[in-house]
Amino acid sequence: VGGEAGAGSACAGSEAGAGGGGTSTTADAQASEEHRPNDDSPLMPDGTEFIVVLQKTPQTKTLGLDIGQSKDPPGVLVAGIKEGLVKKWNEMNPMNAMERGDVIIEANGVSGYKAMLGVISQQDILEMVILKGAAKVK
C-alpha cells in the first residue's frame, strides 16, 4: 500500500522516549538558525522515538511523503520524501530528520494506520511521534 500524505509549515520539536518525557515546541518554517541543532551532534540511532510538529499553511499543505502501511511496528511507513513540509523539517532539523524506513506511530494522539491517515489529511497542525529506522524499505 502506497500513497502520498498531504499536509504546511515545518515546526521545531524535540526527542521523546528513553530519557523520559519529550516536549515539543511550535515554530514557523522560516525559523531562525537558533532552532537548528548543533551539526556536531551524533546521528539519532535506530529505535529512537522523536517528535515532529508540522503546520499546514495556505502556501504549503503537502507533507511530501511516499507512505505505506507498517505492520511491525504498526503505523505509517515513510517510504520516501519529496518536496513539502517534511523536507522543510529535515532541512531545519538535520539531526532529527525523517527518513525512509522511519515509522509514524502516532499523530495528534491517534494511532493505527487508517486513523492516522485521517488525522494527517484533515488536521492543520500535526504532532507526530516517529520511530527512527523501525522498518526496512525495499
Coordinates of C-alpha atoms in Angstrom, one line a residue:
V1 CA 0.0 0.0 0.0
G2 CA 1.5 3.3 -1.0
G3 CA 0.4 6.9 -1.3
E4 CA 1.1 10.5 -0.6
A5 CA 0.3 12.1 2.6
G6 CA -0.8 15.7 2.4
A7 CA -0.2 18.4 4.9
G8 CA 2.0 23.1 5.7
S9 CA 5.0 24.6 7.6
A10 CA 7.7 22.6 9.4
C11 CA 7.9 23.2 13.1
A12 CA 10.6 22.5 15.7
G13 CA 10.3 19.6 18.0
S14 CA 12.4 17.6 20.4
E15 CA 13.3 14.0 21.1
A16 CA 11.0 11.9 23.2
G17 CA 11.4 8.5 24.6
A18 CA 14.1 6.6 26.5
G19 CA 15.4 9.5 28.6
G20 CA 12.0 10.4 30.0
G21 CA 9.2 12.6 28.6
G22 CA 9.7 14.6 25.5
T23 CA 8.3 18.0 24.7
S24 CA 7.7 19.8 21.5
T25 CA 7.5 23.4 20.6
T26 CA 6.0 25.0 17.5
A27 CA 7.8 27.4 15.3
D28 CA 7.3 28.7 11.8
A29 CA 9.0 27.0 8.9
Q30 CA 11.1 30.1 8.5
A31 CA 12.6 29.7 11.9
S32 CA 16.0 31.2 12.6
E33 CA 19.2 29.4 12.8
E34 CA 18.9 29.2 16.6
H35 CA 16.4 26.4 16.2
R36 CA 18.9 24.3 14.2
P37 CA 20.6 21.5 16.2
N38 CA 24.3 21.6 16.6
D39 CA 25.8 19.9 13.5
D40 CA 28.3 18.1 15.7
S41 CA 25.5 16.1 17.4
P42 CA 25.6 12.4 16.8
L43 CA 23.0 10.9 14.4
M44 CA 19.9 9.6 16.1
P45 CA 20.1 5.8 16.5
D46 CA 17.5 3.4 15.1
G47 CA 14.8 2.6 17.6
T48 CA 14.7 6.2 19.0
E49 CA 11.4 7.9 19.3
F50 CA 11.2 11.6 18.4
I51 CA 8.5 14.2 17.8
V52 CA 7.9 16.1 14.6
V53 CA 5.5 19.1 14.6
L54 CA 4.3 20.3 11.3
Q55 CA 1.8 23.1 10.5
K56 CA 0.0 23.4 7.2
T57 CA -0.3 26.8 5.6
P58 CA -2.2 28.1 2.6
Q59 CA 1.1 28.0 0.7
T60 CA 2.2 24.5 1.8
K61 CA -0.4 21.8 2.6
T62 CA 1.6 18.8 1.5
L63 CA 3.8 16.7 3.7
G64 CA 5.7 15.4 0.7
L65 CA 5.8 11.7 1.9
D66 CA 5.5 8.5 0.0
I67 CA 3.9 6.2 2.5
G68 CA 2.9 2.6 3.1
Q69 CA 1.5 0.6 6.0
S70 CA 3.9 -0.7 8.6
K71 CA 2.6 -3.8 10.4
D72 CA 5.6 -4.2 12.8
P73 CA 5.6 -1.7 14.4
P74 CA 2.0 -0.7 13.4
G75 CA 1.9 2.7 11.8
V76 CA 2.6 4.8 8.7
L77 CA 5.8 3.8 6.9
V78 CA 7.9 6.6 5.4
A79 CA 8.8 5.1 2.0
G80 CA 10.2 8.3 0.5
I81 CA 10.4 12.1 0.9
K82 CA 9.6 14.7 -1.8
E83 CA 9.0 18.4 -1.7
G84 CA 6.8 19.5 1.1
L85 CA 6.7 20.1 4.9
V86 CA 8.8 17.1 5.9
K87 CA 11.6 18.1 3.6
K88 CA 11.5 21.6 5.2
W89 CA 11.5 20.0 8.6
N90 CA 14.6 17.9 7.6
E91 CA 16.4 21.0 6.4
M92 CA 15.8 22.8 9.7
N93 CA 16.4 19.7 11.9
P94 CA 19.1 17.6 10.3
M95 CA 19.8 15.6 13.4
N96 CA 16.1 14.8 13.8
A97 CA 15.3 14.2 10.2
M98 CA 12.6 11.9 9.0
E99 CA 14.0 9.3 6.6
R100 CA 13.0 6.3 4.6
G101 CA 12.3 3.4 7.0
D102 CA 11.0 5.6 9.8
V103 CA 7.5 4.8 11.1
I104 CA 4.9 7.3 12.2
I105 CA 3.5 5.6 15.3
E106 CA 1.2 8.4 16.5
A107 CA -0.4 11.5 15.0
N108 CA -2.1 14.0 17.3
G109 CA -2.6 11.3 19.9
V110 CA -4.1 8.8 17.4
S111 CA -2.5 5.5 16.5
G112 CA -3.5 2.9 13.8
Y113 CA -2.7 3.3 10.1
K114 CA -6.2 4.3 8.9
A115 CA -6.9 6.6 11.8
M116 CA -3.6 8.4 11.4
L117 CA -4.2 8.9 7.7
G118 CA -7.5 10.6 8.6
V119 CA -5.7 12.9 11.1
I120 CA -2.9 13.7 8.7
S121 CA -5.2 14.6 5.9
Q122 CA -7.7 16.6 7.9
Q123 CA -5.7 18.4 10.7
D124 CA -3.7 21.6 10.1
I125 CA -1.3 21.1 13.0
L126 CA 0.3 17.7 13.3
E127 CA 2.3 16.4 16.2
M128 CA 3.7 13.1 15.2
V129 CA 5.7 10.5 17.1
I130 CA 8.3 8.9 14.8
L131 CA 10.2 5.7 15.5
K132 CA 13.6 6.0 13.8
G133 CA 14.6 3.3 11.4
A134 CA 11.8 0.9 12.5
A135 CA 11.1 -0.6 9.1
K136 CA 13.3 -1.6 6.3
V137 CA 12.2 -0.2 2.9
K138 CA 12.8 -2.4 -0.1

